[in-house]
mmCIF file of C-alpha atoms in Angstrom:
data_model
loop_
_atom_site.group_PDB
_atom_site.id
_atom_site.type_symbol
_atom_site.label_atom_id
_atom_site.label_comp_id
_atom_site.label_asym_id
_atom_site.label_seq_id
_atom_site.Cartn_x
_atom_site.Cartn_y
_atom_site.Cartn_z
ATOM 1 C CA MET A 275 -9.469 1.435 -1.393
ATOM 2 C CA THR A 276 -8.384 3.034 2.054
ATOM 3 C CA LYS A 277 -6.381 1.279 4.882
ATOM 4 C CA LEU A 278 -9.409 1.493 7.396
ATOM 5 C CA LYS A 279 -11.393 -0.214 4.724
ATOM 6 C CA LYS A 280 -8.554 -3.245 3.817
ATOM 7 C CA ALA A 281 -8.661 -3.399 7.802
ATOM 8 C CA MET A 282 -11.918 -3.596 8.286
ATOM 9 C CA LEU A 283 -11.715 -6.111 5.236
ATOM 10 C CA ASN A 284 -8.943 -8.073 6.965
ATOM 11 C CA LYS A 285 -10.878 -7.996 9.971
ATOM 12 C CA LYS A 286 -14.425 -9.255 9.190
ATOM 13 C CA LEU A 287 -12.206 -11.826 6.663
ATOM 14 C CA VAL A 288 -10.089 -14.168 8.878
ATOM 15 C CA PRO A 289 -11.737 -16.995 11.200
ATOM 16 C CA ILE A 290 -11.008 -16.834 14.597
ATOM 17 C CA GLY A 291 -10.144 -21.605 15.495
ATOM 18 C CA PHE A 292 -13.187 -22.910 12.405
ATOM 19 C CA THR A 293 -16.081 -24.511 13.914
ATOM 20 C CA PHE A 294 -17.706 -27.196 12.580
ATOM 21 C CA THR A 295 -20.769 -25.298 12.282
ATOM 22 C CA ILE A 296 -24.190 -26.330 10.806
ATOM 23 C CA LEU A 297 -26.106 -23.693 10.855
ATOM 24 C CA PHE A 298 -29.615 -24.162 12.176
ATOM 25 C CA ILE A 299 -32.873 -21.472 11.915
ATOM 26 C CA SER A 300 -36.307 -22.812 13.320
ATOM 27 C CA LEU A 301 -38.367 -20.778 15.353
ATOM 28 C CA ILE A 302 -39.331 -23.941 17.851
ATOM 29 C CA GLY A 303 -36.962 -26.990 18.007
ATOM 30 C CA PHE A 304 -35.942 -28.882 14.799
ATOM 31 C CA ASN A 305 -39.681 -27.684 12.903
ATOM 32 C CA TYR A 306 -38.354 -25.765 9.758
ATOM 33 C CA VAL A 307 -39.341 -24.879 6.767
ATOM 34 C CA ASN A 308 -37.069 -27.145 3.463
ATOM 35 C CA ILE A 309 -34.541 -24.412 3.221
ATOM 36 C CA LYS A 310 -32.424 -25.091 -0.216
ATOM 37 C CA GLY A 311 -30.734 -23.386 -2.381
ATOM 38 C CA VAL A 312 -28.031 -21.060 -0.558
ATOM 39 C CA GLY A 313 -26.190 -18.690 -2.715
ATOM 40 C CA PRO A 314 -23.145 -18.048 -2.883
ATOM 41 C CA SER A 315 -19.981 -16.772 -0.527
ATOM 42 C CA ILE A 316 -17.741 -13.557 -1.272
ATOM 43 C CA ALA A 317 -15.732 -15.516 1.025
ATOM 44 C CA GLY A 318 -14.077 -18.250 -0.253
ATOM 45 C CA ALA A 319 -13.758 -21.311 0.397
ATOM 46 C CA SER A 320 -14.246 -22.197 4.142
ATOM 47 C CA THR A 321 -12.241 -25.051 5.339
ATOM 48 C CA GLU A 322 -10.982 -27.270 8.386
ATOM 49 C CA THR A 323 -7.964 -28.493 9.756
ATOM 50 C CA TYR A 324 -7.975 -32.434 10.778
ATOM 51 C CA ILE A 325 -5.390 -35.183 11.849
ATOM 52 C CA ALA A 326 -4.115 -38.801 10.441
ATOM 53 C CA THR A 327 -5.253 -41.165 13.013
ATOM 54 C CA ALA A 328 -3.359 -42.882 11.341
ATOM 55 C CA ASN A 329 -0.277 -43.065 8.717
ATOM 56 C CA LEU A 330 -2.384 -42.248 5.872
ATOM 57 C CA ASN A 331 -2.119 -42.063 1.645
ATOM 58 C CA ILE A 332 -3.449 -39.175 -0.239
ATOM 59 C CA ARG A 333 -4.289 -39.768 -3.185
ATOM 60 C CA THR A 334 -5.327 -38.490 -6.981
ATOM 61 C CA GLY A 335 -9.134 -39.534 -6.340
ATOM 62 C CA PRO A 336 -11.739 -40.389 -4.077
ATOM 63 C CA SER A 337 -11.003 -43.993 -3.684
ATOM 64 C CA THR A 338 -8.174 -46.043 -3.028
ATOM 65 C CA ALA A 339 -8.301 -47.543 -6.849
ATOM 66 C CA ASN A 340 -6.778 -44.080 -7.707
ATOM 67 C CA LYS A 341 -2.809 -43.285 -7.801
ATOM 68 C CA ILE A 342 -0.949 -42.370 -4.648
ATOM 69 C CA ILE A 343 0.155 -38.567 -4.071
ATOM 70 C CA GLU A 344 2.283 -38.913 -1.225
ATOM 71 C CA THR A 345 1.930 -41.125 2.310
ATOM 72 C CA VAL A 346 1.373 -38.951 5.841
ATOM 73 C CA LYS A 347 2.838 -39.898 9.026
ATOM 74 C CA LYS A 348 -0.291 -40.610 11.540
ATOM 75 C CA GLY A 349 -0.601 -37.106 13.589
ATOM 76 C CA THR A 350 -0.141 -34.726 10.145
ATOM 77 C CA GLN A 351 -2.411 -32.058 10.199
ATOM 78 C CA LEU A 352 -4.498 -31.676 7.127
ATOM 79 C CA THR A 353 -6.608 -28.937 5.324
ATOM 80 C CA VAL A 354 -10.011 -30.812 4.430
ATOM 81 C CA THR A 355 -11.812 -28.473 1.496
ATOM 82 C CA GLY A 356 -14.998 -30.418 0.771
ATOM 83 C CA LYS A 357 -16.298 -33.977 0.653
ATOM 84 C CA ALA A 358 -16.611 -36.219 -1.929
ATOM 85 C CA THR A 359 -18.004 -39.485 -2.046
ATOM 86 C CA ASN A 360 -17.644 -42.703 -0.695
ATOM 87 C CA GLY A 361 -17.555 -40.993 3.251
ATOM 88 C CA TRP A 362 -13.725 -39.065 1.131
ATOM 89 C CA LEU A 363 -12.267 -35.919 2.547
ATOM 90 C CA LYS A 364 -10.987 -33.134 0.023
ATOM 91 C CA VAL A 365 -8.091 -32.086 1.218
ATOM 92 C CA SER A 366 -5.284 -29.201 -0.019
ATOM 93 C CA LEU A 367 -2.041 -30.230 -0.480
ATOM 94 C CA LYS A 368 0.300 -28.351 -1.849
ATOM 95 C CA GLY A 369 -1.891 -26.310 -4.129
ATOM 96 C CA GLN A 370 -3.097 -30.298 -6.066
ATOM 97 C CA THR A 371 -6.390 -30.942 -4.761
ATOM 98 C CA ALA A 372 -6.409 -34.937 -3.161
ATOM 99 C CA TYR A 373 -7.852 -36.605 -0.774
ATOM 100 C CA VAL A 374 -7.816 -38.397 1.972
ATOM 101 C CA SER A 375 -10.503 -41.610 3.497
ATOM 102 C CA SER A 376 -12.817 -40.127 6.341
ATOM 103 C CA GLN A 377 -12.089 -43.021 7.769
ATOM 104 C CA TYR A 378 -8.633 -42.609 8.970
ATOM 105 C CA VAL A 379 -8.518 -38.312 10.192
ATOM 106 C CA LYS A 380 -9.934 -36.755 13.055
ATOM 107 C CA VAL A 381 -11.372 -32.885 13.062
ATOM 108 C CA ASN A 382 -8.847 -31.118 14.808
ATOM 109 C CA VAL A 383 -10.431 -29.858 18.311
ATOM 110 C CA SER A 384 -8.638 -26.367 18.509
ATOM 111 C CA ASP A 385 -10.634 -25.921 15.616
ATOM 112 C CA PHE A 386 -13.452 -25.331 17.922
ATOM 113 C CA SER A 387 -14.455 -22.426 19.049
ATOM 114 C CA SER A 388 -16.884 -20.877 20.112
ATOM 115 C CA ASP A 389 -17.015 -17.421 18.984
ATOM 116 C CA SER A 390 -19.597 -15.368 17.266
ATOM 117 C CA SER A 391 -16.728 -14.076 15.023
ATOM 118 C CA THR A 392 -16.338 -17.402 13.008
ATOM 119 C CA GLU A 393 -16.648 -18.216 9.833
ATOM 120 C CA THR A 394 -19.596 -20.596 9.100
ATOM 121 C CA VAL A 395 -20.229 -23.546 7.020
ATOM 122 C CA ILE A 396 -23.892 -24.546 6.025
ATOM 123 C CA TYR A 397 -24.593 -27.997 5.852
ATOM 124 C CA THR A 398 -27.969 -29.717 5.184
ATOM 125 C CA THR A 399 -30.501 -32.876 5.966
ATOM 126 C CA THR A 400 -30.306 -34.771 2.829
ATOM 127 C CA ALA A 401 -33.476 -36.735 4.247
ATOM 128 C CA ASN A 402 -35.611 -36.460 7.050
ATOM 129 C CA LEU A 403 -33.192 -37.132 9.888
ATOM 130 C CA ASN A 404 -33.655 -39.197 13.742
ATOM 131 C CA ILE A 405 -31.653 -36.801 16.716
ATOM 132 C CA ARG A 406 -30.673 -39.068 18.764
ATOM 133 C CA THR A 407 -29.367 -39.897 22.917
ATOM 134 C CA GLY A 408 -25.642 -41.225 21.264
ATOM 135 C CA PRO A 409 -23.629 -41.083 17.655
ATOM 136 C CA SER A 410 -25.536 -44.385 16.845
ATOM 137 C CA THR A 411 -28.783 -46.202 16.050
ATOM 138 C CA ALA A 412 -29.323 -47.982 18.861
ATOM 139 C CA ASN A 413 -29.820 -44.320 20.901
ATOM 140 C CA LYS A 414 -33.103 -42.852 21.232
ATOM 141 C CA ILE A 415 -34.673 -41.076 19.224
ATOM 142 C CA ILE A 416 -34.593 -36.702 20.560
ATOM 143 C CA THR A 417 -36.453 -36.243 17.728
ATOM 144 C CA THR A 418 -36.205 -36.434 13.767
ATOM 145 C CA VAL A 419 -36.108 -33.626 11.523
ATOM 146 C CA LYS A 420 -36.534 -32.726 7.689
ATOM 147 C CA GLU A 421 -35.027 -33.106 4.919
ATOM 148 C CA GLY A 422 -33.099 -29.942 4.006
ATOM 149 C CA THR A 423 -32.539 -28.480 7.685
ATOM 150 C CA GLN A 424 -30.063 -27.548 9.263
ATOM 151 C CA LEU A 425 -28.169 -28.186 12.067
ATOM 152 C CA THR A 426 -25.307 -26.499 14.125
ATOM 153 C CA VAL A 427 -22.889 -28.872 14.418
ATOM 154 C CA VAL A 428 -20.642 -28.899 17.051
ATOM 155 C CA GLY A 429 -17.924 -32.030 17.197
ATOM 156 C CA LYS A 430 -17.937 -35.307 15.155
ATOM 157 C CA ALA A 431 -18.585 -37.996 17.222
ATOM 158 C CA THR A 432 -17.226 -42.313 17.102
ATOM 159 C CA ASN A 433 -18.031 -44.370 12.919
ATOM 160 C CA GLY A 434 -19.825 -40.668 11.128
ATOM 161 C CA TRP A 435 -21.289 -39.836 13.374
ATOM 162 C CA LEU A 436 -21.902 -35.591 14.439
ATOM 163 C CA LYS A 437 -22.720 -33.975 18.133
ATOM 164 C CA VAL A 438 -25.075 -30.874 17.262
ATOM 165 C CA SER A 439 -26.089 -28.453 19.610
ATOM 166 C CA LEU A 440 -30.797 -28.407 20.348
ATOM 167 C CA LYS A 441 -31.548 -26.340 22.674
ATOM 168 C CA GLY A 442 -28.814 -27.018 25.349
ATOM 169 C CA GLN A 443 -28.733 -30.965 24.724
ATOM 170 C CA THR A 444 -26.282 -32.208 22.951
ATOM 171 C CA GLY A 445 -27.330 -35.569 19.925
ATOM 172 C CA TYR A 446 -25.984 -36.726 16.987
ATOM 173 C CA VAL A 447 -26.928 -37.064 13.839
ATOM 174 C CA SER A 448 -25.398 -39.131 10.683
ATOM 175 C CA SER A 449 -23.037 -38.110 8.678
ATOM 176 C CA GLN A 450 -24.378 -39.871 5.845
ATOM 177 C CA TYR A 451 -27.668 -38.301 5.254
ATOM 178 C CA VAL A 452 -26.196 -34.733 5.700
ATOM 179 C CA LYS A 453 -24.752 -32.269 3.462
ATOM 180 C CA ALA A 454 -21.818 -29.924 3.397
ATOM 181 C CA LEU A 455 -22.506 -27.078 1.366
ATOM 182 C CA ASN A 456 -18.606 -25.634 1.999
ATOM 183 C CA SER A 457 -17.236 -24.614 -1.241
ATOM 184 C CA SER A 458 -16.390 -21.437 -1.910
ATOM 185 C CA SER A 459 -20.129 -20.842 -3.512
ATOM 186 C CA ASP A 460 -22.084 -21.223 -0.026
ATOM 187 C CA ALA A 461 -19.428 -20.400 2.736
ATOM 188 C CA ILE A 462 -21.464 -18.522 5.304
ATOM 189 C CA GLN A 463 -19.809 -16.007 8.482
ATOM 190 C CA VAL A 464 -20.977 -14.918 11.005
ATOM 191 C CA VAL A 465 -20.474 -10.349 11.177
ATOM 192 C CA ALA A 466 -17.750 -10.480 14.016
ATOM 193 C CA GLN A 467 -19.072 -7.015 15.255
ATOM 194 C CA PRO A 468 -23.114 -7.273 15.134
ATOM 195 C CA ASP A 469 -23.552 -3.793 17.288
ATOM 196 C CA SER A 470 -20.851 -2.550 14.781
ATOM 197 C CA ILE A 471 -23.501 -0.025 13.321
ATOM 198 C CA PRO A 472 -22.412 0.176 9.460
ATOM 199 C CA VAL A 473 -21.967 -3.780 9.960
ATOM 200 C CA LEU A 474 -23.204 -5.501 6.995
ATOM 201 C CA VAL A 475 -25.110 -8.142 7.237
ATOM 202 C CA ASN A 476 -26.311 -9.980 3.865
ATOM 203 C CA LYS A 477 -27.061 -13.649 2.545
ATOM 204 C CA LYS A 478 -23.169 -14.005 3.444
ATOM 205 C CA ASN A 479 -23.410 -12.865 6.988
ATOM 206 C CA LYS A 480 -25.480 -13.321 9.272
ATOM 207 C CA LEU A 481 -25.953 -11.981 12.662
ATOM 208 C CA PRO A 482 -24.988 -14.437 16.153
ATOM 209 C CA ASP A 483 -27.468 -16.878 16.523
ATOM 210 C CA ASN A 484 -30.016 -15.212 19.504
ATOM 211 C CA TYR A 485 -28.781 -11.897 18.184
ATOM 212 C CA VAL A 486 -31.074 -8.980 19.841
ATOM 213 C CA PRO A 487 -29.669 -5.054 20.035
ATOM 214 C CA LYS A 488 -29.065 -3.422 23.252
ATOM 215 C CA ASP A 489 -30.447 0.038 22.613
ATOM 216 C CA LEU A 490 -33.821 -1.102 21.123
ATOM 217 C CA VAL A 491 -36.310 1.846 21.895
ATOM 218 C CA TYR A 492 -39.720 2.980 20.112
ATOM 219 C CA THR A 493 -39.286 5.803 17.423
ATOM 220 C CA SER A 494 -40.965 9.175 17.401
ATOM 221 C CA ILE A 495 -42.005 9.004 13.210
ATOM 222 C CA PRO A 496 -45.531 8.086 12.632
ATOM 223 C CA PHE A 497 -46.156 4.320 10.441
ATOM 224 C CA THR A 498 -49.285 2.295 8.088
ATOM 225 C CA PHE A 499 -50.711 1.276 12.026
ATOM 226 C CA LYS A 500 -51.231 2.813 15.764
ATOM 227 C CA GLU A 501 -49.895 -0.546 17.517
ATOM 228 C CA LYS A 502 -47.277 0.310 19.899
ATOM 229 C CA THR A 503 -44.814 -3.208 18.172
ATOM 230 C CA GLU A 504 -41.668 -4.207 18.360
ATOM 231 C CA LYS A 505 -42.019 -2.780 13.860
ATOM 232 C CA LYS A 506 -42.327 1.089 15.169
ATOM 233 C CA LYS A 507 -38.617 -0.057 17.195
ATOM 234 C CA MET A 508 -35.047 1.099 16.168
ATOM 235 C CA ARG A 509 -31.238 1.510 17.992
ATOM 236 C CA SER A 510 -31.032 4.816 19.619
ATOM 237 C CA GLU A 511 -28.437 6.569 16.949
ATOM 238 C CA ALA A 512 -30.563 5.600 13.947
ATOM 239 C CA SER A 513 -33.938 6.180 15.482
ATOM 240 C CA ALA A 514 -33.161 9.628 16.331
ATOM 241 C CA ALA A 515 -32.106 9.945 12.798
ATOM 242 C CA ILE A 516 -35.293 8.926 11.796
ATOM 243 C CA GLY A 517 -36.517 11.535 13.003
ATOM 244 C CA LYS A 518 -34.502 13.807 11.644
ATOM 245 C CA LEU A 519 -35.459 12.332 8.389
ATOM 246 C CA PHE A 520 -39.214 12.529 8.719
ATOM 247 C CA ALA A 521 -39.311 15.892 10.136
ATOM 248 C CA GLU A 522 -37.148 17.563 7.630
ATOM 249 C CA SER A 523 -39.344 15.733 4.188
ATOM 250 C CA LYS A 524 -42.433 16.800 6.926
ATOM 251 C CA LYS A 525 -41.285 20.180 5.981
ATOM 252 C CA GLN A 526 -40.324 20.212 1.953
ATOM 253 C CA GLY A 527 -44.103 18.964 2.309
ATOM 254 C CA VAL A 528 -43.124 15.371 2.124
ATOM 255 C CA ASN A 529 -45.322 12.758 3.769
ATOM 256 C CA LEU A 530 -43.549 10.354 4.754
ATOM 257 C CA LEU A 531 -45.388 6.788 7.273
ATOM 258 C CA GLY A 532 -42.771 3.804 8.382
ATOM 259 C CA VAL A 533 -44.023 0.726 7.088
ATOM 260 C CA SER A 534 -42.261 -1.765 10.032
ATOM 261 C CA ALA A 535 -38.322 -0.953 11.105
ATOM 262 C CA TYR A 536 -37.087 -3.306 13.982
ATOM 263 C CA ARG A 537 -37.844 -7.586 13.750
ATOM 264 C CA SER A 538 -37.497 -10.149 16.156
ATOM 265 C CA HIS A 539 -34.994 -13.088 15.183
ATOM 266 C CA ALA A 540 -39.135 -15.616 15.736
ATOM 267 C CA THR A 541 -40.938 -12.595 13.929
ATOM 268 C CA GLN A 542 -37.866 -12.990 10.610
ATOM 269 C CA VAL A 543 -38.684 -17.100 11.025
ATOM 270 C CA ALA A 544 -42.114 -16.820 10.701
ATOM 271 C CA LEU A 545 -42.145 -14.214 8.466
ATOM 272 C CA PHE A 546 -39.821 -16.203 6.190
ATOM 273 C CA ASN A 547 -41.328 -19.788 6.734
ATOM 274 C CA SER A 548 -45.346 -18.128 5.818
ATOM 275 C CA TYR A 549 -43.554 -16.506 1.942
ATOM 276 C CA VAL A 550 -42.181 -20.234 1.336
ATOM 277 C CA LYS A 551 -45.427 -21.818 2.130
ATOM 278 C CA ARG A 552 -46.835 -19.167 -0.303
ATOM 279 C CA ASP A 553 -44.238 -18.525 -3.303
ATOM 280 C CA GLY A 554 -41.377 -21.625 -2.618
ATOM 281 C CA TYR A 555 -38.401 -21.210 -1.206
ATOM 282 C CA ASN A 556 -36.811 -19.921 -5.109
ATOM 283 C CA LYS A 557 -39.188 -17.194 -5.540
ATOM 284 C CA ALA A 558 -39.230 -16.209 -1.492
ATOM 285 C CA ILE A 559 -35.162 -15.745 -1.210
ATOM 286 C CA THR A 560 -35.330 -12.442 -4.128
ATOM 287 C CA TYR A 561 -37.338 -10.964 -1.411
ATOM 288 C CA SER A 562 -36.348 -12.059 1.900
ATOM 289 C CA ALA A 563 -34.147 -12.659 3.806
ATOM 290 C CA LEU A 564 -32.478 -16.159 5.657
ATOM 291 C CA PRO A 565 -33.538 -15.589 9.865
ATOM 292 C CA GLY A 566 -29.874 -14.052 11.010
ATOM 293 C CA THR A 567 -29.277 -12.400 7.047
ATOM 294 C CA SER A 568 -32.717 -10.065 7.244
ATOM 295 C CA GLU A 569 -31.108 -6.023 8.403
ATOM 296 C CA HIS A 570 -34.011 -5.734 9.943
ATOM 297 C CA GLU A 571 -32.905 -7.794 12.240
ATOM 298 C CA THR A 572 -30.060 -4.974 13.103
ATOM 299 C CA GLY A 573 -32.476 -2.048 14.397
ATOM 300 C CA LEU A 574 -30.854 -0.353 12.061
ATOM 301 C CA SER A 575 -33.371 -0.425 8.856
ATOM 302 C CA ILE A 576 -37.448 1.042 8.348
ATOM 303 C CA ASP A 577 -39.405 0.230 5.396
ATOM 304 C CA VAL A 578 -41.043 3.457 4.829
ATOM 305 C CA THR A 579 -42.772 4.730 2.217
ATOM 306 C CA GLY A 580 -45.939 8.157 1.564
ATOM 307 C CA GLY A 581 -48.127 9.655 3.788
ATOM 308 C CA ASP A 582 -51.351 8.025 1.386
ATOM 309 C CA GLY A 583 -50.293 4.832 2.764
ATOM 310 C CA LYS A 584 -50.336 3.530 -0.387
ATOM 311 C CA CYS A 585 -47.459 1.362 -3.306
ATOM 312 C CA ALA A 586 -46.426 0.454 0.845
ATOM 313 C CA ALA A 587 -43.471 -1.802 0.410
ATOM 314 C CA GLN A 588 -44.663 -2.279 -3.892
ATOM 315 C CA ASP A 589 -42.706 -2.247 -6.789
ATOM 316 C CA CYS A 590 -45.741 1.324 -7.365
ATOM 317 C CA PHE A 591 -43.288 3.232 -4.012
ATOM 318 C CA GLY A 592 -40.176 3.857 -6.716
ATOM 319 C CA ALA A 593 -42.004 6.552 -9.049
ATOM 320 C CA THR A 594 -43.420 8.599 -6.036
ATOM 321 C CA LYS A 595 -42.118 11.793 -5.295
ATOM 322 C CA GLU A 596 -41.014 10.218 -2.115
ATOM 323 C CA ALA A 597 -39.117 7.850 -3.053
ATOM 324 C CA LYS A 598 -37.109 10.731 -5.373
ATOM 325 C CA TRP A 599 -36.925 13.109 -1.767
ATOM 326 C CA LEU A 600 -35.470 10.009 -0.471
ATOM 327 C CA GLN A 601 -32.830 9.235 -3.068
ATOM 328 C CA ALA A 602 -31.462 12.494 -3.526
ATOM 329 C CA HIS A 603 -31.394 13.854 0.789
ATOM 330 C CA ALA A 604 -31.729 10.062 2.304
ATOM 331 C CA ALA A 605 -27.895 10.920 3.091
ATOM 332 C CA ASP A 606 -28.326 14.030 4.916
ATOM 333 C CA TYR A 607 -29.185 11.971 7.653
ATOM 334 C CA GLY A 608 -26.984 8.822 7.362
ATOM 335 C CA PHE A 609 -30.195 6.169 5.410
ATOM 336 C CA ILE A 610 -28.893 4.514 1.926
ATOM 337 C CA ILE A 611 -32.281 3.311 0.544
ATOM 338 C CA ARG A 612 -30.085 -0.614 0.435
ATOM 339 C CA TYR A 613 -30.999 -1.757 -2.964
ATOM 340 C CA PRO A 614 -30.625 0.610 -4.977
ATOM 341 C CA LYS A 615 -31.959 -0.946 -8.643
ATOM 342 C CA GLY A 616 -29.785 -2.983 -10.848
ATOM 343 C CA LYS A 617 -27.826 -4.002 -8.437
ATOM 344 C CA GLU A 618 -29.572 -7.362 -7.285
ATOM 345 C CA SER A 619 -26.987 -9.433 -8.056
ATOM 346 C CA VAL A 620 -24.910 -7.458 -5.757
ATOM 347 C CA THR A 621 -26.811 -7.032 -2.912
ATOM 348 C CA GLY A 622 -28.844 -10.237 -3.796
ATOM 349 C CA TYR A 623 -32.452 -8.808 -3.834
ATOM 350 C CA LYS A 624 -34.403 -6.886 -5.944
ATOM 351 C CA TYR A 625 -34.703 -3.031 -5.770
ATOM 352 C CA GLU A 626 -36.395 -1.529 -2.672
ATOM 353 C CA PRO A 627 -36.828 2.056 -2.703
ATOM 354 C CA TRP A 628 -38.713 1.814 0.588
ATOM 355 C CA HIS A 629 -35.713 -0.276 2.269
ATOM 356 C CA LEU A 630 -33.972 1.992 4.243
ATOM 357 C CA ARG A 631 -30.049 1.356 5.914
ATOM 358 C CA TYR A 632 -28.473 3.892 8.231
ATOM 359 C CA VAL A 633 -24.616 2.995 8.590
ATOM 360 C CA GLY A 634 -24.086 6.411 9.485
ATOM 361 C CA ILE A 635 -24.183 10.450 8.207
ATOM 362 C CA SER A 636 -20.550 10.140 6.378
ATOM 363 C CA LYS A 637 -20.698 6.617 5.009
ATOM 364 C CA ALA A 638 -23.465 7.121 3.876
ATOM 365 C CA GLN A 639 -23.379 10.121 1.522
ATOM 366 C CA THR A 640 -19.927 7.943 0.173
ATOM 367 C CA ILE A 641 -22.600 5.069 -0.808
ATOM 368 C CA MET A 642 -24.981 7.295 -2.339
ATOM 369 C CA SER A 643 -22.770 9.570 -4.170
ATOM 370 C CA GLN A 644 -21.277 7.206 -5.709
ATOM 371 C CA GLY A 645 -24.159 4.828 -6.835
ATOM 372 C CA MET A 646 -22.105 2.400 -4.542
ATOM 373 C CA THR A 647 -23.929 -0.697 -1.820
ATOM 374 C CA LEU A 648 -22.670 -1.529 1.152
ATOM 375 C CA GLU A 649 -21.642 -5.014 -0.561
ATOM 376 C CA GLU A 650 -18.633 -2.335 -2.940
ATOM 377 C CA TYR A 651 -18.112 -0.737 -0.182
ATOM 378 C CA TYR A 652 -16.612 -2.414 1.748
ATOM 379 C CA TYR A 653 -15.959 -5.319 -0.294
ATOM 380 C CA SER A 654 -16.699 -3.833 -4.016
ATOM 381 C CA LYS A 655 -18.004 -7.353 -4.873
ATOM 382 C CA SER A 656 -21.171 -9.033 -5.393
ATOM 383 C CA VAL A 657 -22.504 -11.722 -3.019
ATOM 384 C CA ASN A 658 -23.428 -13.600 -6.489
ATOM 385 C CA LYS A 659 -20.208 -14.411 -8.246
#
């Protein structure tokens, strides 16, 4: 790996003030489809810094029946790596896994940051859950969310309650009914530079909430439909490149049509929900992206098909002359086949010969000539391992 790539990788993976965040992905308020089974991560284990609020015993297991390894003084900072049972927290102590009671620690407030490059941790509700105006059941219910809902938590309140952000309003939920998926196999991070042309967006790297590309323009290429919708938009550089690609393919007797380019976050929410309703979550996640993790939201991707409009977004497109032409020439215009055959375990998605992603000519030629994926270009590591 070159020094430049290492520098880029290091920059992407170093969290800046870890926020205790629970992702919330919804089109309207908290009424979002059950989201479960979030896949593994390439980012490594997520951690939080807590402070002991009293002299505190560090034990070998999550109960007072377990052996004391060490006693730390009030004010000691602890690195918490996960949640155990009965309100106990898993900590890392001198390379050893140990446990502390959550009654005697609080989140280090300096860890809370709104920086969009911060690594995030997925939490989901484990039951239908009330969002309240304050940290107790005596407070008014703002709304009730379904089991499996993902929430954005901005801090820790008293008595085991968590502070959440809801449409700019602060609400509270009981931590008894949320589950942290913060092991090395579950961490998702928000990309630090979403406007970067070669930005990596996948199941483990999401766009910042409410991200919209600033330079979206309508492409000049023909589509399978006539309406002037957002699906015809791409970022300006990618739009110019796809125009050149289409023009050259036509000169060579290969006619192409656009199927779908940019997709807003709201559209991705609605689309993903419809797939889950039709096929169930476990199947939908193999071919559709969770909102915020879709490449279409970057404005740098486009699905294409042959000039006859047949096999649009279907496996049969892979056997067409158009697909073969794209495999051979897409990189010359800065595009890669984003989800190639045989790389499903790396990308997390099935083979999609129709899905083009703009990364720039130099990177595209490197990736395509070496048979790599974008994940392998950056990390040489699978998102599913």
